[in-house]
Amino acid sequence: MASEDVVGKSTSETAVSTIVNLAGEASEGVKAPGHAILSVCKSLVAGGVAGGVSRTAVAPLERLKILLQVQNPHSIKYNGTIQGLRYIWNTEGFRGLFKGNGTNCARIVPNSAVKFYSYEQASRGILWLYRQQPGNEDAQLSPLLRLGAGACAGIIAMSATYPMDMVRGRITVQTEASPYQYRGMVHALSTVLREEGPRALYKGWLPSVIGVVPYVGLNFAVYESLKEWMIKAKPLGLVGESDTELSVTTRLACGAAAGTVGQTVAYPLDVIRRRMQMVGWHNASSVVAGDSRSALEYTGMVDAFRKTVRNEGFGALYKGLVPNSVKVVPSIAIAFVTYELVKDVLGVEMRISD
């Protein structure tokens, strides 16, 4: 009888211990996903803030770039950066310099959030796959792997928010003289859907995909590789012997270099994308249609390239490059630095090599 009591007590203690252990494991399982979700949210917030701050800082140059890209070659109103900004100021006032920025921020905040987060996840995934190959078990991210991760991030972010980019382009180029006004992003989206159909929201998507691979890919690859090189090589005394982090000024310089390389390579595709987005726009802005009220029509990306070069010369593929160059350097630099600073404030660490 006593032995039965002992056995029963031992069995009950074992059962209780098992239950406690299972409960502990379950609670850890609940905490882990919650922590992971919080970390994801913080990363998304950091990316969104970075995008909004950087684009607002250069909004006038962004608008002028698009106006130069799509204006009718037979009715020139904007002849350069200084003249263009003055013309906008004189005809539309201070608010004209920021026209379309609200829509741009509504697009760029989720775009930037998804892009930065996708880059981190793609970096982890690509590095993991690379380490599965024999002899690469201890490999680290190389510029080529960063290029691939950046390209993946750019395609995902651009595709997720492309309709907003399409209508943002149209809102940006309309002026007070435009025969029909989009009242905002929602109104523009509904109008395009009603008058041109769902496919119209993705006009210019193909050149965007092709362009985003070198643009975003090179941005991330050049920025991260420059940072890594500067920390290791410590050139010109920019980094102290015991320092493992770069100053804000040095990171801004790395971001500026990354933006310059990326935008120069991909710019012609950006011009073609903007022009294709204007196709099928009834009552198009006079900037696009000109005095004849008829804008050029394109049947696809190749046709847009061909007609642009034939009618306006090869240089037309780089219309708006100067204000874009002035814009992209501080824009990319501010975005990268803001992203890292916000992540530091929120206490988020990026561990790609784990």
Short mmCIF file of C-alpha atoms in Angstrom, two decimals:
data_model
loop_
_atom_site.label_atom_id
_atom_site.label_comp_id
_atom_site.label_asym_id
_atom_site.label_seq_id
_atom_site.Cartn_x
_atom_site.Cartn_y
_atom_site.Cartn_z
CA MET A 1 0.00 0.00 0.00
CA ALA A 2 2.79 2.33 0.90
CA SER A 3 4.55 1.47 -2.30
CA GLU A 4 1.38 2.27 -4.23
CA ASP A 5 1.24 5.68 -2.49
CA VAL A 6 4.82 6.33 -3.42
CA VAL A 7 4.21 5.34 -7.03
CA GLY A 8 1.06 7.45 -7.18
CA LYS A 9 2.83 10.42 -5.65
CA SER A 10 5.75 10.04 -8.04
CA THR A 11 3.40 9.77 -10.99
CA SER A 12 1.43 12.85 -9.94
CA GLU A 13 4.63 14.86 -9.40
CA THR A 14 5.85 13.80 -12.83
CA ALA A 15 2.55 14.86 -14.39
CA VAL A 16 2.62 18.22 -12.63
CA SER A 17 6.24 18.74 -13.70
CA THR A 18 5.35 17.92 -17.29
CA ILE A 19 2.42 20.34 -17.24
CA VAL A 20 4.60 23.11 -15.78
CA ASN A 21 7.26 22.51 -18.43
CA LEU A 22 4.70 22.54 -21.23
CA ALA A 23 3.18 25.73 -19.84
CA GLY A 24 6.62 27.32 -19.74
CA GLU A 25 7.34 26.32 -23.30
CA ALA A 26 3.95 27.60 -24.40
CA SER A 27 4.48 30.94 -22.69
CA GLU A 28 7.88 31.27 -24.36
CA GLY A 29 6.24 30.44 -27.66
CA VAL A 30 3.69 33.19 -27.11
CA LYS A 31 6.31 35.74 -26.14
CA ALA A 32 8.59 34.99 -29.09
CA PRO A 33 6.04 35.72 -31.83
CA GLY A 34 4.90 38.82 -29.95
CA HIS A 35 8.47 40.06 -29.72
CA ALA A 36 9.03 39.28 -33.40
CA ILE A 37 5.90 41.15 -34.43
CA LEU A 38 6.95 44.16 -32.34
CA SER A 39 10.38 44.11 -33.97
CA VAL A 40 8.80 43.97 -37.44
CA CYS A 41 6.51 46.89 -36.60
CA LYS A 42 9.45 48.96 -35.34
CA SER A 43 11.41 48.24 -38.53
CA LEU A 44 8.42 49.21 -40.66
CA VAL A 45 7.96 52.43 -38.68
CA ALA A 46 11.64 53.29 -39.10
CA GLY A 47 11.46 52.70 -42.84
CA GLY A 48 8.25 54.72 -43.17
CA VAL A 49 9.63 57.70 -41.24
CA ALA A 50 12.82 57.60 -43.33
CA GLY A 51 10.82 57.71 -46.55
CA GLY A 52 8.50 60.51 -45.46
CA VAL A 53 11.26 62.76 -44.12
CA SER A 54 13.57 62.29 -47.12
CA ARG A 55 10.89 62.90 -49.77
CA THR A 56 9.40 65.96 -48.08
CA ALA A 57 12.87 67.50 -47.83
CA VAL A 58 13.29 67.39 -51.62
CA ALA A 59 9.64 67.67 -52.76
CA PRO A 60 10.11 70.76 -55.03
CA LEU A 61 12.92 69.06 -56.95
CA GLU A 62 10.90 65.86 -57.21
CA ARG A 63 7.97 67.70 -58.75
CA LEU A 64 10.17 69.62 -61.20
CA LYS A 65 11.88 66.40 -62.28
CA ILE A 66 8.55 64.82 -63.22
CA LEU A 67 7.38 67.96 -65.04
CA LEU A 68 10.56 67.95 -67.12
CA GLN A 69 10.19 64.24 -67.87
CA VAL A 70 6.65 64.38 -69.24
CA GLN A 71 6.17 67.88 -70.69
CA ASN A 72 5.18 68.06 -74.35
CA PRO A 73 8.31 68.72 -76.49
CA HIS A 74 6.30 71.12 -78.70
CA SER A 75 5.18 73.29 -75.79
CA ILE A 76 8.16 73.80 -73.46
CA LYS A 77 7.43 75.57 -70.17
CA TYR A 78 10.26 74.26 -67.99
CA ASN A 79 13.78 74.75 -69.35
CA GLY A 80 15.96 73.83 -66.39
CA THR A 81 16.25 73.58 -62.64
CA ILE A 82 16.42 77.27 -61.65
CA GLN A 83 14.01 78.47 -64.35
CA GLY A 84 11.62 75.63 -63.61
CA LEU A 85 11.48 76.30 -59.87
CA ARG A 86 10.98 80.02 -60.52
CA TYR A 87 8.20 79.30 -63.02
CA ILE A 88 6.38 77.09 -60.50
CA TRP A 89 6.79 79.75 -57.80
CA ASN A 90 5.52 82.55 -60.06
CA THR A 91 2.54 80.64 -61.47
CA GLU A 92 1.47 78.45 -58.52
CA GLY A 93 3.13 79.96 -55.46
CA PHE A 94 4.77 78.18 -52.54
CA ARG A 95 2.14 75.43 -52.44
CA GLY A 96 2.90 74.61 -56.06
CA LEU A 97 6.41 73.52 -55.07
CA PHE A 98 4.91 70.81 -52.86
CA LYS A 99 2.00 69.75 -55.10
CA GLY A 100 1.60 65.99 -54.97
CA ASN A 101 3.83 65.64 -51.89
CA GLY A 102 0.95 64.48 -49.69
CA THR A 103 0.16 61.72 -52.18
CA ASN A 104 3.87 61.01 -52.53
CA CYS A 105 4.24 60.57 -48.76
CA ALA A 106 1.12 58.39 -48.67
CA ARG A 107 2.91 56.20 -51.21
CA ILE A 108 6.50 56.46 -50.05
CA VAL A 109 5.86 55.77 -46.35
CA PRO A 110 4.53 52.21 -46.93
CA ASN A 111 6.91 51.78 -49.89
CA SER A 112 9.94 52.73 -47.82
CA ALA A 113 8.76 50.66 -44.86
CA VAL A 114 8.32 47.55 -47.03
CA LYS A 115 11.58 48.22 -48.91
CA PHE A 116 13.83 48.50 -45.87
CA TYR A 117 12.19 45.55 -44.11
CA SER A 118 12.25 43.43 -47.30
CA TYR A 119 15.94 44.21 -47.74
CA GLU A 120 16.77 42.88 -44.29
CA GLN A 121 14.69 39.72 -44.79
CA ALA A 122 16.01 39.16 -48.32
CA SER A 123 19.58 39.62 -47.04
CA ARG A 124 19.04 36.94 -44.41
CA GLY A 125 17.43 34.58 -46.93
CA ILE A 126 20.05 35.05 -49.63
CA LEU A 127 22.91 34.69 -47.14
CA TRP A 128 21.34 31.51 -45.72
CA LEU A 129 21.00 30.01 -49.21
CA TYR A 130 24.56 31.00 -50.07
CA ARG A 131 25.88 29.36 -46.89
CA GLN A 132 24.23 26.06 -47.89
CA GLN A 133 26.80 25.70 -50.68
CA PRO A 134 29.91 23.66 -49.77
CA GLY A 135 32.76 25.86 -48.59
CA ASN A 136 30.53 28.89 -47.89
CA GLU A 137 29.48 27.99 -44.35
CA ASP A 138 31.13 31.08 -42.82
CA ALA A 139 30.47 33.48 -45.71
CA GLN A 140 29.32 37.06 -45.11
CA LEU A 141 27.30 39.38 -47.31
CA SER A 142 29.25 40.49 -50.38
CA PRO A 143 28.40 43.47 -52.64
CA LEU A 144 26.85 41.05 -55.16
CA LEU A 145 24.61 39.42 -52.52
CA ARG A 146 23.60 42.88 -51.27
CA LEU A 147 22.75 43.85 -54.84
CA GLY A 148 20.45 40.84 -55.12
CA ALA A 149 18.79 41.58 -51.77
CA GLY A 150 18.29 45.23 -52.69
CA ALA A 151 16.79 44.27 -56.05
CA CYS A 152 14.32 41.92 -54.35
CA ALA A 153 13.37 44.62 -51.84
CA GLY A 154 12.87 47.19 -54.58
CA ILE A 155 10.62 44.96 -56.69
CA ILE A 156 8.47 43.96 -53.71
CA ALA A 157 8.05 47.53 -52.42
CA MET A 158 7.47 49.05 -55.86
CA SER A 159 4.87 46.45 -56.88
CA ALA A 160 3.00 46.77 -53.58
CA THR A 161 2.54 50.54 -53.94
CA TYR A 162 2.65 51.06 -57.72
CA PRO A 163 -0.96 52.29 -58.21
CA MET A 164 -0.27 55.12 -55.75
CA ASP A 165 2.88 56.01 -57.67
CA MET A 166 0.95 56.09 -60.93
CA VAL A 167 -1.71 58.53 -59.72
CA ARG A 168 0.89 60.53 -57.82
CA GLY A 169 2.64 61.18 -61.11
CA ARG A 170 -0.53 62.56 -62.64
CA ILE A 171 -1.41 64.72 -59.63
CA THR A 172 2.12 66.11 -59.63
CA VAL A 173 1.99 67.33 -63.25
CA GLN A 174 -1.49 68.89 -63.18
CA THR A 175 -1.55 72.67 -62.86
CA GLU A 176 -4.20 75.31 -62.23
CA ALA A 177 -4.75 75.43 -66.01
CA SER A 178 -5.47 71.68 -66.25
CA PRO A 179 -8.98 71.07 -67.67
CA TYR A 180 -9.74 68.42 -65.06
CA GLN A 181 -8.38 68.25 -61.54
CA TYR A 182 -7.76 65.17 -59.45
CA ARG A 183 -8.76 66.22 -55.93
CA GLY A 184 -6.48 63.75 -54.21
CA MET A 185 -5.13 60.23 -54.26
CA VAL A 186 -8.44 58.46 -53.59
CA HIS A 187 -10.27 60.55 -56.19
CA ALA A 188 -7.49 59.94 -58.73
CA LEU A 189 -7.52 56.18 -58.10
CA SER A 190 -11.30 55.94 -58.50
CA THR A 191 -11.29 58.12 -61.63
CA VAL A 192 -8.57 56.08 -63.34
CA LEU A 193 -10.35 52.85 -62.41
CA ARG A 194 -13.65 54.12 -63.79
CA GLU A 195 -12.36 55.70 -67.00
CA GLU A 196 -9.37 53.51 -67.90
CA GLY A 197 -9.80 50.23 -66.04
CA PRO A 198 -7.72 48.38 -63.42
CA ARG A 199 -4.79 47.69 -65.76
CA ALA A 200 -4.23 51.44 -66.13
CA LEU A 201 -3.04 51.57 -62.52
CA TYR A 202 -0.02 49.52 -63.57
CA LYS A 203 0.97 51.42 -66.70
CA GLY A 204 4.74 51.66 -66.80
CA TRP A 205 5.16 48.78 -64.35
CA LEU A 206 7.59 46.81 -66.56
CA PRO A 207 10.20 49.57 -66.99
CA SER A 208 9.77 50.22 -63.27
CA VAL A 209 10.68 46.62 -62.45
CA ILE A 210 13.63 46.68 -64.82
CA GLY A 211 14.77 50.04 -63.46
CA VAL A 212 14.33 49.22 -59.79
CA VAL A 213 16.78 46.31 -59.95
CA PRO A 214 19.87 48.46 -60.64
CA TYR A 215 18.51 51.50 -58.78
CA VAL A 216 17.52 50.04 -55.42
CA GLY A 217 19.97 47.17 -55.74
CA LEU A 218 22.92 49.51 -56.27
CA ASN A 219 21.67 51.87 -53.55
CA PHE A 220 21.81 49.17 -50.88
CA ALA A 221 24.92 47.44 -52.28
CA VAL A 222 26.99 50.63 -52.55
CA TYR A 223 25.80 52.04 -49.21
CA GLU A 224 26.40 48.90 -47.14
CA SER A 225 29.68 48.06 -48.90
CA LEU A 226 31.02 51.61 -48.46
CA LYS A 227 30.12 51.53 -44.76
CA GLU A 228 31.85 48.18 -44.29
CA TRP A 229 34.95 49.31 -46.21
CA MET A 230 35.24 52.57 -44.27
CA ILE A 231 34.99 50.83 -40.91
CA LYS A 232 37.71 48.35 -41.92
CA ALA A 233 40.04 50.62 -43.91
CA LYS A 234 39.49 53.84 -41.90
CA PRO A 235 40.48 56.11 -44.83
CA LEU A 236 41.63 59.71 -44.33
CA GLY A 237 41.09 59.44 -40.59
CA LEU A 238 37.29 59.55 -41.02
CA VAL A 239 36.93 56.65 -38.60
CA GLY A 240 38.83 56.36 -35.34
CA GLU A 241 40.97 53.30 -34.64
CA SER A 242 38.59 52.03 -31.97
CA ASP A 243 35.37 53.05 -33.73
CA THR A 244 32.97 50.41 -35.07
CA GLU A 245 30.25 52.84 -36.16
CA LEU A 246 30.35 55.72 -38.65
CA SER A 247 29.33 59.26 -37.82
CA VAL A 248 26.12 60.71 -39.24
CA THR A 249 28.13 62.89 -41.64
CA THR A 250 30.08 59.93 -43.00
CA ARG A 251 26.91 57.88 -43.39
CA LEU A 252 25.33 60.78 -45.27
CA ALA A 253 28.30 60.74 -47.64
CA CYS A 254 27.93 56.98 -48.18
CA GLY A 255 24.21 57.43 -48.87
CA ALA A 256 24.92 60.26 -51.31
CA ALA A 257 27.40 58.10 -53.25
CA ALA A 258 24.92 55.22 -53.33
CA GLY A 259 22.13 57.46 -54.63
CA THR A 260 24.31 58.98 -57.35
CA VAL A 261 25.38 55.60 -58.74
CA GLY A 262 21.90 54.07 -58.65
CA GLN A 263 19.97 56.93 -60.24
CA THR A 264 22.49 57.49 -63.07
CA VAL A 265 22.20 53.87 -64.20
CA ALA A 266 18.41 53.60 -63.98
CA TYR A 267 17.29 57.12 -64.99
CA PRO A 268 16.19 56.48 -68.63
CA LEU A 269 13.78 53.80 -67.41
CA ASP A 270 12.30 56.28 -64.94
CA VAL A 271 11.61 58.72 -67.78
CA ILE A 272 9.87 56.02 -69.82
CA ARG A 273 7.85 54.90 -66.81
CA ARG A 274 6.55 58.44 -66.21
CA ARG A 275 5.58 58.89 -69.85
CA MET A 276 3.74 55.58 -69.99
CA GLN A 277 1.80 56.57 -66.87
CA MET A 278 0.36 59.55 -68.75
CA VAL A 279 -1.01 57.44 -71.63
CA GLY A 280 -4.81 57.29 -71.77
CA TRP A 281 -5.29 60.29 -69.47
CA HIS A 282 -8.45 62.03 -70.70
CA ASN A 283 -8.24 65.81 -70.30
CA ALA A 284 -4.52 65.46 -69.66
CA SER A 285 -2.61 68.32 -68.09
CA SER A 286 -1.47 70.95 -70.58
CA VAL A 287 2.08 70.16 -69.51
CA VAL A 288 1.66 66.72 -71.09
CA ALA A 289 -0.67 67.54 -73.98
CA GLY A 290 0.74 70.94 -74.97
CA ASP A 291 -1.23 73.48 -76.99
CA SER A 292 -2.51 70.81 -79.39
CA ARG A 293 -4.28 69.00 -76.53
CA SER A 294 -2.95 65.69 -77.82
CA ALA A 295 -0.24 63.77 -76.00
CA LEU A 296 1.93 61.08 -77.53
CA GLU A 297 0.60 57.55 -77.26
CA TYR A 298 2.79 54.55 -76.52
CA THR A 299 1.89 50.89 -77.05
CA GLY A 300 4.56 49.62 -74.68
CA MET A 301 8.00 50.17 -73.18
CA VAL A 302 9.96 49.56 -76.40
CA ASP A 303 7.63 51.82 -78.36
CA ALA A 304 8.03 54.55 -75.74
CA PHE A 305 11.82 54.32 -75.98
CA ARG A 306 11.72 54.40 -79.77
CA LYS A 307 9.35 57.37 -80.08
CA THR A 308 11.13 59.36 -77.38
CA VAL A 309 14.55 58.99 -79.02
CA ARG A 310 13.19 59.49 -82.57
CA ASN A 311 11.16 62.60 -81.77
CA GLU A 312 13.37 64.27 -79.16
CA GLY A 313 16.80 62.69 -79.40
CA PHE A 314 18.74 60.46 -77.01
CA GLY A 315 19.12 63.30 -74.54
CA ALA A 316 15.36 63.16 -73.84
CA LEU A 317 15.97 59.98 -71.84
CA TYR A 318 17.81 62.15 -69.31
CA LYS A 319 15.31 65.02 -69.06
CA GLY A 320 15.10 66.13 -65.45
CA LEU A 321 18.40 64.47 -64.55
CA VAL A 322 19.89 67.66 -63.07
CA PRO A 323 17.11 68.34 -60.52
CA ASN A 324 16.93 64.61 -59.88
CA SER A 325 20.68 64.50 -59.19
CA VAL A 326 20.38 67.47 -56.85
CA LYS A 327 17.42 65.74 -55.21
CA VAL A 328 18.55 62.13 -55.06
CA VAL A 329 21.81 62.72 -53.21
CA PRO A 330 20.27 64.30 -50.10
CA SER A 331 17.12 62.17 -50.45
CA ILE A 332 18.89 58.80 -50.35
CA ALA A 333 21.37 60.02 -47.76
CA ILE A 334 18.63 61.35 -45.47
CA ALA A 335 16.58 58.17 -45.91
CA PHE A 336 19.40 55.82 -44.90
CA VAL A 337 20.53 57.91 -41.95
CA THR A 338 16.97 58.56 -40.71
CA TYR A 339 16.22 54.85 -40.93
CA GLU A 340 19.25 53.93 -38.84
CA LEU A 341 18.65 56.71 -36.30
CA VAL A 342 14.97 55.77 -35.82
CA LYS A 343 15.93 52.12 -35.42
CA ASP A 344 18.48 53.13 -32.77
CA VAL A 345 15.81 55.15 -30.93
CA LEU A 346 13.34 52.25 -31.10
CA GLY A 347 16.00 49.76 -30.05
CA VAL A 348 15.89 47.58 -33.16
CA GLU A 349 19.03 45.77 -34.26
CA MET A 350 19.66 44.27 -37.70
CA ARG A 351 21.33 40.87 -37.46
CA ILE A 352 21.61 39.69 -41.04
CA SER A 353 24.60 37.44 -40.46
CA ASP A 354 23.02 35.38 -37.64
#
